[in-house]
Amino acid sequence: MLLTGHTGFKGTWLTLWLERLGARVTGLSDEVPTSPSLHDLAQAGAGIEQVTADVRDRAAVRAAVAAASPSVVLHMAAQPLVRRSYEEPEETFAINVQGTVNVLDAVREAGGADAIIVVTSDKCYAPGPDPHPEDDPLGGEDPYSASKAAAELVAAAYRSSFGLPLASARAGNVIGGGDWGSARLVPDVMCALMAGEDVELRNAAAIRPWQHVLNPLAGYLALAEAVVRDPGTYAGPWNFGPSPDDELPVQTVAERLAELWGGDARIVAQPGEHPPESGVLRIDSAKAREQLGWRPAWDLDAALRAIVDWYRAYERGDDLRAVTLAQIDAYEAAR
Ligand SMILES: NC(=O)c1ccc[n+]([C@@H]2O[C@H](COP(=O)([O-])OP(=O)(O)OC[C@H]3O[C@@H](n4cnc5c(N)ncnc54)[C@H](O)[C@@H]3O)[C@@H](O)[C@H]2O)c1
């Protein structure tokens, strides 16, 4: 299997899970995106083949795909931050759109694969009534969202023009232990709590479909298996979102984390202007539930408990590879 973006937050959880499943994995990323990082703390590179390459570098991607000759490709490498996309729109489009073209083209040139999963986002939908089913119009007003909508169009074109067994996955706001992405809720809240500081929120009222990172990753794995088995039925776009009960305001999630952590941290509004983000975003995952038998095995409460446990282990200096693998085992047991 070729996994792009393997050094990132979702990529590291998936690398460890795939290792547990006994898969042979080649990871392709340009760097380790944060410091600290789950990738380093959990020594996730230890059991796989690693390639350092920029997805914007067509020749490097082509060489990596040819060398790995993967039967399954999971493309997650991206500039994933809305905020950064306002500061670096050109970089965001280049990585997220041309990078996707480069990966898919390299796979096409290498003779295809048994399944290709392109990870986009719940933000790929044009603003409009929600929850969004998969056939809602694509759009996105900020550069990140537009780049993910464009990546969806690229994926659809490679599927229909070249007959690639290709599905795209649109997941909601993903949370879990080991995230250090900038301007994301859980890292911001947990870093403040660990430092004993007040928790500052930007868009406290924004409602998001929160889910533990293992929920969509389980969906990606189920989808890859289904596409290998029957590409004619399972290729195409798929939503992976939590139950409507877990679509909650930023403020509520921050308060629950603070409560579970203990102490007397206050939740306060961050001063200053913030780039606009949609107030409400919900997706309809009925297709994945009905056709893939997928369900989010951990609800938000289980996710928040696992997150607090993970950061406590980090604070204590525990073996985070063992801690992360144990959470994957616990998740498997809950399915
Ligand atoms: N985290 C979320 O809430 C969320 C929600 C919806 C969709 N997604 C999508 O899931 C995927 C993974 O997100 P994440 O949260 O793990 O992000 P992350 O920033 O933790 O990881 C991104 C990964 O992509 C790699 N990467 C970035 N630019 C690259 C480049 N030019 N060439 C090669 N590799 C490059 C990084 O090195 C890293 O391995 C992304 O496609 C993201 O858009 C994430």
Coordinates of C-alpha atoms and ligand atoms in Angstrom, one line a residue:
M1 CA 0.0 0.0 0.0
L2 CA 1.2 3.6 -0.7
L3 CA 0.1 6.1 1.9
T4 CA 0.8 9.7 1.2
G5 CA 0.8 12.1 4.1
H6 CA 2.0 9.3 6.4
T7 CA 3.9 11.6 8.8
G8 CA 0.8 13.7 9.6
F9 CA -1.8 13.3 12.3
K10 CA -4.2 11.0 10.4
G11 CA -1.4 9.4 8.4
T12 CA 0.4 8.3 11.6
W13 CA -2.7 6.8 13.2
L14 CA -3.3 5.0 9.9
T15 CA 0.3 3.8 9.6
L16 CA 0.2 2.2 13.0
W17 CA -3.2 0.7 12.3
L18 CA -1.9 -0.8 9.0
E19 CA 1.1 -2.1 10.8
R20 CA -1.2 -3.8 13.3
L21 CA -3.1 -5.3 10.3
G22 CA 0.1 -6.7 8.8
A23 CA 0.1 -4.5 5.7
R24 CA 3.2 -3.7 3.7
V25 CA 3.3 0.1 3.6
T26 CA 5.3 2.7 1.7
G27 CA 4.7 6.2 3.2
L28 CA 5.4 9.3 1.1
S29 CA 5.6 12.8 2.7
D30 CA 7.7 15.9 2.3
E31 CA 8.6 16.2 6.0
V32 CA 7.2 15.7 9.5
P33 CA 4.8 18.6 9.6
T34 CA 4.9 19.5 13.3
S35 CA 7.2 19.4 16.3
P36 CA 6.4 17.5 18.5
S37 CA 4.6 15.0 16.2
L38 CA 2.7 11.8 16.7
H39 CA 4.9 10.4 13.9
D40 CA 8.1 10.9 15.9
L41 CA 6.6 10.2 19.4
A42 CA 5.1 6.9 18.3
Q43 CA 8.1 6.0 16.1
A44 CA 5.6 5.3 13.3
G45 CA 8.3 5.1 10.6
A46 CA 9.9 2.1 12.1
G47 CA 7.9 -0.6 10.5
I48 CA 7.5 0.8 7.0
E49 CA 9.3 2.0 3.8
Q50 CA 9.5 5.8 3.9
V51 CA 10.0 8.1 0.9
T52 CA 10.7 11.8 1.4
A53 CA 9.1 13.6 -1.6
D54 CA 7.0 16.7 -2.4
V55 CA 3.8 15.8 -4.2
R56 CA 4.3 18.9 -6.3
D57 CA 7.4 17.2 -7.7
R58 CA 6.0 15.1 -10.5
A59 CA 9.2 13.2 -11.2
A60 CA 9.7 12.3 -7.5
V61 CA 6.1 11.1 -7.2
R62 CA 6.4 9.1 -10.4
A63 CA 9.6 7.4 -9.2
A64 CA 8.1 6.6 -5.7
V65 CA 5.0 5.1 -7.2
A66 CA 7.0 3.0 -9.7
A67 CA 9.2 1.7 -7.0
A68 CA 6.4 0.9 -4.6
S69 CA 4.1 -0.6 -7.2
P70 CA 1.2 -0.4 -4.8
S71 CA -2.0 -2.4 -5.0
V72 CA -3.8 0.2 -2.9
V73 CA -3.1 3.9 -2.8
L74 CA -4.4 6.2 -0.1
H75 CA -3.7 9.8 -0.9
M76 CA -3.9 12.0 2.2
A77 CA -0.9 14.4 1.7
A78 CA -2.2 18.0 1.7
Q79 CA -2.0 21.5 3.1
P80 CA -4.9 20.8 5.5
L81 CA -5.3 24.1 7.3
V82 CA -8.0 26.7 6.4
R83 CA -6.1 29.5 8.1
R84 CA -2.9 28.8 6.3
S85 CA -4.8 28.7 3.0
Y86 CA -5.7 32.4 3.5
E87 CA -2.0 33.2 4.0
E88 CA -0.7 30.8 1.3
P89 CA -3.4 30.2 -1.3
E90 CA -1.0 29.4 -4.2
E91 CA 0.8 26.8 -2.1
T92 CA -2.5 25.3 -0.9
F93 CA -3.8 24.9 -4.5
A94 CA -0.5 23.6 -5.8
I95 CA -0.2 20.9 -3.1
N96 CA -3.9 19.9 -2.9
V97 CA -4.8 20.1 -6.5
Q98 CA -1.7 19.6 -8.6
G99 CA -0.3 17.2 -6.0
T100 CA -3.4 15.1 -6.4
V101 CA -3.0 15.2 -10.2
N102 CA 0.6 14.1 -9.8
V103 CA -0.2 11.1 -7.6
L104 CA -3.1 9.9 -9.8
D105 CA -1.1 10.4 -13.0
A106 CA 1.8 8.4 -11.5
V107 CA -0.6 5.6 -10.6
R108 CA -2.1 5.7 -14.1
E109 CA 1.3 5.6 -15.7
A110 CA 2.3 2.7 -13.5
G111 CA -0.6 0.7 -14.8
G112 CA -3.2 1.5 -12.2
A113 CA -3.9 -0.1 -8.8
D114 CA -6.7 -2.3 -7.3
A115 CA -8.0 0.7 -5.3
I116 CA -7.2 4.4 -4.9
I117 CA -8.7 6.5 -2.1
V118 CA -8.4 10.3 -2.4
V119 CA -9.0 12.0 1.0
T120 CA -10.6 15.3 0.5
S121 CA -12.9 17.0 3.2
D122 CA -16.4 17.7 4.3
K123 CA -15.5 21.3 3.3
C124 CA -15.6 20.4 -0.4
Y125 CA -19.3 21.2 -0.6
A126 CA -20.7 24.6 -1.8
P127 CA -22.4 26.4 1.0
G128 CA -26.1 25.5 1.0
P129 CA -28.7 23.5 3.0
D130 CA -27.1 20.7 4.9
P131 CA -26.5 17.9 5.9
H132 CA -24.8 17.5 2.5
P133 CA -25.2 14.1 0.7
E134 CA -22.5 13.1 -1.7
D135 CA -24.3 14.5 -4.8
D136 CA -24.5 18.1 -3.4
P137 CA -22.7 20.7 -5.5
L138 CA -19.0 21.1 -4.8
G139 CA -17.7 24.5 -3.9
G140 CA -16.0 26.1 -0.9
E141 CA -15.3 29.8 -0.4
D142 CA -11.9 29.8 1.3
P143 CA -8.8 28.5 -0.6
Y144 CA -8.6 25.3 1.4
S145 CA -12.2 24.3 0.8
A146 CA -12.0 25.2 -2.9
S147 CA -8.8 23.2 -3.3
K148 CA -10.5 20.2 -1.8
A149 CA -13.5 20.7 -4.2
A150 CA -11.0 20.9 -7.0
A151 CA -9.3 17.7 -5.8
E152 CA -12.7 16.0 -6.0
L153 CA -13.1 17.1 -9.6
V154 CA -9.6 15.8 -10.4
A155 CA -10.4 12.5 -8.8
A156 CA -13.7 12.2 -10.7
A157 CA -12.0 13.0 -14.0
Y158 CA -9.3 10.4 -13.5
R159 CA -12.0 7.9 -12.5
S160 CA -14.1 8.5 -15.6
S161 CA -11.4 9.2 -18.1
F162 CA -9.0 6.5 -17.3
G163 CA -11.2 3.9 -15.6
L164 CA -9.2 4.0 -12.3
P165 CA -10.8 2.2 -9.4
L166 CA -11.0 5.4 -7.4
A167 CA -13.1 6.6 -4.5
S168 CA -12.9 9.9 -2.6
A169 CA -13.5 10.3 1.1
R170 CA -15.0 13.4 2.7
A171 CA -14.7 13.3 6.5
G172 CA -15.6 15.8 9.1
N173 CA -13.5 17.5 11.8
V174 CA -11.2 14.8 13.0
I175 CA -9.9 14.8 16.5
G176 CA -7.6 12.5 18.5
G177 CA -4.5 12.2 20.6
G178 CA -1.2 13.4 19.1
D179 CA -2.5 16.2 17.0
W180 CA -0.3 19.3 17.0
G181 CA -1.7 21.0 13.8
S182 CA -1.8 24.8 14.2
A183 CA -5.1 26.6 14.8
R184 CA -7.0 23.3 15.5
L185 CA -9.3 23.0 18.4
V186 CA -7.9 19.9 20.2
P187 CA -4.2 20.9 20.0
D188 CA -5.1 24.4 21.1
V189 CA -7.2 23.3 24.0
M190 CA -4.9 20.5 25.2
C191 CA -1.7 22.6 25.0
A192 CA -3.5 25.3 27.1
L193 CA -4.7 22.8 29.6
M194 CA -1.3 21.1 29.9
A195 CA 0.3 24.6 30.4
G196 CA -2.4 25.5 33.0
E197 CA -3.5 28.5 30.9
D198 CA -6.9 29.8 29.9
V199 CA -8.3 28.2 26.7
E200 CA -8.8 30.8 24.0
L201 CA -11.4 30.0 21.3
R202 CA -11.8 31.7 17.9
N203 CA -15.2 30.6 16.6
A204 CA -16.8 29.4 19.8
A205 CA -20.3 29.1 18.2
A206 CA -19.2 27.2 15.0
I207 CA -20.8 23.8 14.8
R208 CA -18.7 21.0 13.5
P209 CA -19.1 17.3 12.9
W210 CA -16.5 16.1 15.5
Q211 CA -15.3 12.5 15.4
H212 CA -12.3 10.5 16.6
V213 CA -9.7 10.1 13.9
L214 CA -10.2 6.3 14.0
N215 CA -13.8 6.6 12.8
P216 CA -13.0 7.9 9.3
L217 CA -9.8 5.8 9.1
A218 CA -12.0 2.7 9.6
G219 CA -14.2 4.1 6.8
Y220 CA -11.2 4.6 4.5
L221 CA -10.1 1.0 5.1
A222 CA -13.6 -0.4 4.6
L223 CA -13.9 1.7 1.4
A224 CA -10.5 0.5 0.1
E225 CA -11.5 -3.2 0.6
A226 CA -14.9 -2.6 -1.1
V227 CA -13.3 -0.9 -4.1
V228 CA -10.8 -3.8 -4.5
R229 CA -13.7 -6.2 -4.4
D230 CA -16.1 -4.4 -6.6
P231 CA -14.9 -1.1 -8.1
G232 CA -18.0 -0.7 -10.3
T233 CA -20.2 -0.4 -7.2
Y234 CA -17.9 1.3 -4.7
A235 CA -15.9 3.8 -6.8
G236 CA -17.1 7.4 -6.3
P237 CA -17.5 9.9 -3.4
W238 CA -18.2 8.9 0.2
N239 CA -19.0 10.9 3.3
F240 CA -17.8 9.8 6.7
G241 CA -19.3 11.9 9.5
P242 CA -20.4 11.4 13.1
S243 CA -23.9 10.9 14.3
P244 CA -25.9 14.2 14.4
D245 CA -25.6 14.1 18.3
D246 CA -21.9 14.8 17.9
E247 CA -22.4 17.9 15.7
L248 CA -21.7 20.4 18.5
P249 CA -20.3 23.9 18.9
V250 CA -16.6 24.5 19.4
Q251 CA -17.4 25.9 22.9
T252 CA -19.1 22.7 24.1
V253 CA -16.2 20.5 23.0
A254 CA -13.7 22.7 24.7
E255 CA -15.7 22.7 27.9
R256 CA -16.0 18.9 27.9
L257 CA -12.2 18.5 27.4
A258 CA -11.5 21.0 30.2
E259 CA -14.0 19.2 32.5
L260 CA -12.4 15.8 31.8
W261 CA -8.9 17.2 32.3
G262 CA -9.8 18.8 35.6
G263 CA -8.3 22.0 37.0
D264 CA -9.7 25.4 36.8
A265 CA -8.9 26.6 33.3
R266 CA -11.3 29.2 31.9
I267 CA -12.7 29.1 28.3
V268 CA -12.4 32.6 26.9
A269 CA -12.9 34.2 23.4
Q270 CA -9.6 34.9 21.6
P271 CA -9.3 38.6 20.9
G272 CA -8.8 40.0 17.3
E273 CA -10.1 39.4 13.8
H274 CA -10.3 35.8 12.5
P275 CA -10.6 34.7 8.8
P276 CA -14.2 33.7 8.1
E277 CA -15.2 30.0 8.3
S278 CA -18.6 28.5 7.8
G279 CA -20.8 28.6 10.9
V280 CA -22.4 25.2 10.4
L281 CA -21.2 22.3 8.4
R282 CA -22.9 18.9 8.4
I283 CA -22.6 15.9 6.1
D284 CA -24.9 13.0 5.5
S285 CA -23.1 9.6 5.9
A286 CA -26.1 7.4 5.2
K287 CA -24.4 6.0 2.1
A288 CA -21.4 4.7 4.0
R289 CA -23.6 3.3 6.8
E290 CA -25.9 1.5 4.5
Q291 CA -23.6 0.3 1.7
L292 CA -20.3 -0.2 3.6
G293 CA -21.8 -1.1 6.9
W294 CA -19.6 1.6 8.4
R295 CA -20.4 3.3 11.7
P296 CA -18.5 5.6 14.0
A297 CA -17.6 3.1 16.7
W298 CA -16.5 5.8 19.1
D299 CA -19.0 8.6 19.8
L300 CA -17.8 12.1 20.9
D301 CA -17.7 11.2 24.6
A302 CA -15.5 8.1 23.9
A303 CA -13.3 10.3 21.7
L304 CA -12.8 13.0 24.2
R305 CA -12.0 10.5 26.9
A306 CA -9.4 8.8 24.7
I307 CA -7.9 12.2 23.9
V308 CA -7.5 13.2 27.5
D309 CA -6.0 9.8 28.3
W310 CA -3.5 10.2 25.4
Y311 CA -2.3 13.7 26.5
R312 CA -2.1 12.5 30.1
A313 CA 0.2 9.7 28.9
Y314 CA 2.2 12.3 26.9
E315 CA 2.6 14.5 30.0
R316 CA 3.7 11.5 32.1
G317 CA 6.3 10.6 29.4
D318 CA 4.7 7.2 28.7
D319 CA 5.6 5.0 25.7
L320 CA 3.3 6.7 23.2
R321 CA 3.7 4.0 20.5
A322 CA 2.3 1.6 23.0
V323 CA -0.4 4.0 24.1
T324 CA -1.5 4.8 20.6
L325 CA -1.5 1.1 19.6
A326 CA -3.6 0.3 22.7
Q327 CA -6.2 2.9 21.7
I328 CA -6.3 1.3 18.2
D329 CA -6.9 -2.1 19.9
A330 CA -9.6 -0.6 22.1
Y331 CA -11.3 0.9 19.0
E332 CA -11.2 -2.4 17.2
A333 CA -12.8 -4.1 20.2
A334 CA -15.6 -1.5 20.1
R335 CA -16.5 -2.2 16.5
Ligands
LIG1 N1 -7.6 16.8 10.4 C1 -8.9 17.1 10.0 O1 -9.8 17.5 10.8 C2 -9.2 16.8 8.6 C3 -10.6 17.0 8.2 C4 -10.9 16.7 6.9 C5 -10.0 16.3 6.0 N2 -8.7 16.2 6.3 C6 -7.7 15.8 5.3 O2 -7.0 14.6 5.8 C7 -5.7 14.6 5.3 C8 -4.7 14.5 6.4 O3 -4.8 15.6 7.3 P1 -4.0 15.7 8.7 O4 -5.0 16.3 9.6 O5 -3.4 14.4 9.0 O6 -2.9 16.8 8.3 P2 -1.4 16.9 8.7 O7 -0.9 18.3 8.4 O8 -1.2 16.4 10.1 O9 -0.6 15.9 7.7 C9 -0.5 16.3 6.3 C10 0.5 15.3 5.7 O10 0.7 15.7 4.4 C11 2.1 15.8 4.1 N3 2.3 16.9 3.1 C12 1.9 18.2 3.2 N4 2.4 18.9 2.1 C13 3.0 18.0 1.4 C14 3.7 18.0 0.1 N5 3.8 19.2 -0.6 N6 4.3 16.9 -0.4 C15 4.2 15.7 0.3 N7 3.6 15.6 1.5 C16 3.0 16.7 2.0 C17 2.7 16.2 5.5 O11 4.1 16.0 5.5 C18 1.9 15.3 6.4 O12 2.4 14.0 6.3 C19 -5.5 15.9 4.4 O13 -5.8 15.6 3.1 C20 -6.6 16.8 5.0 O14 -7.0 17.8 4.1 C21 -8.3 16.4 7.6

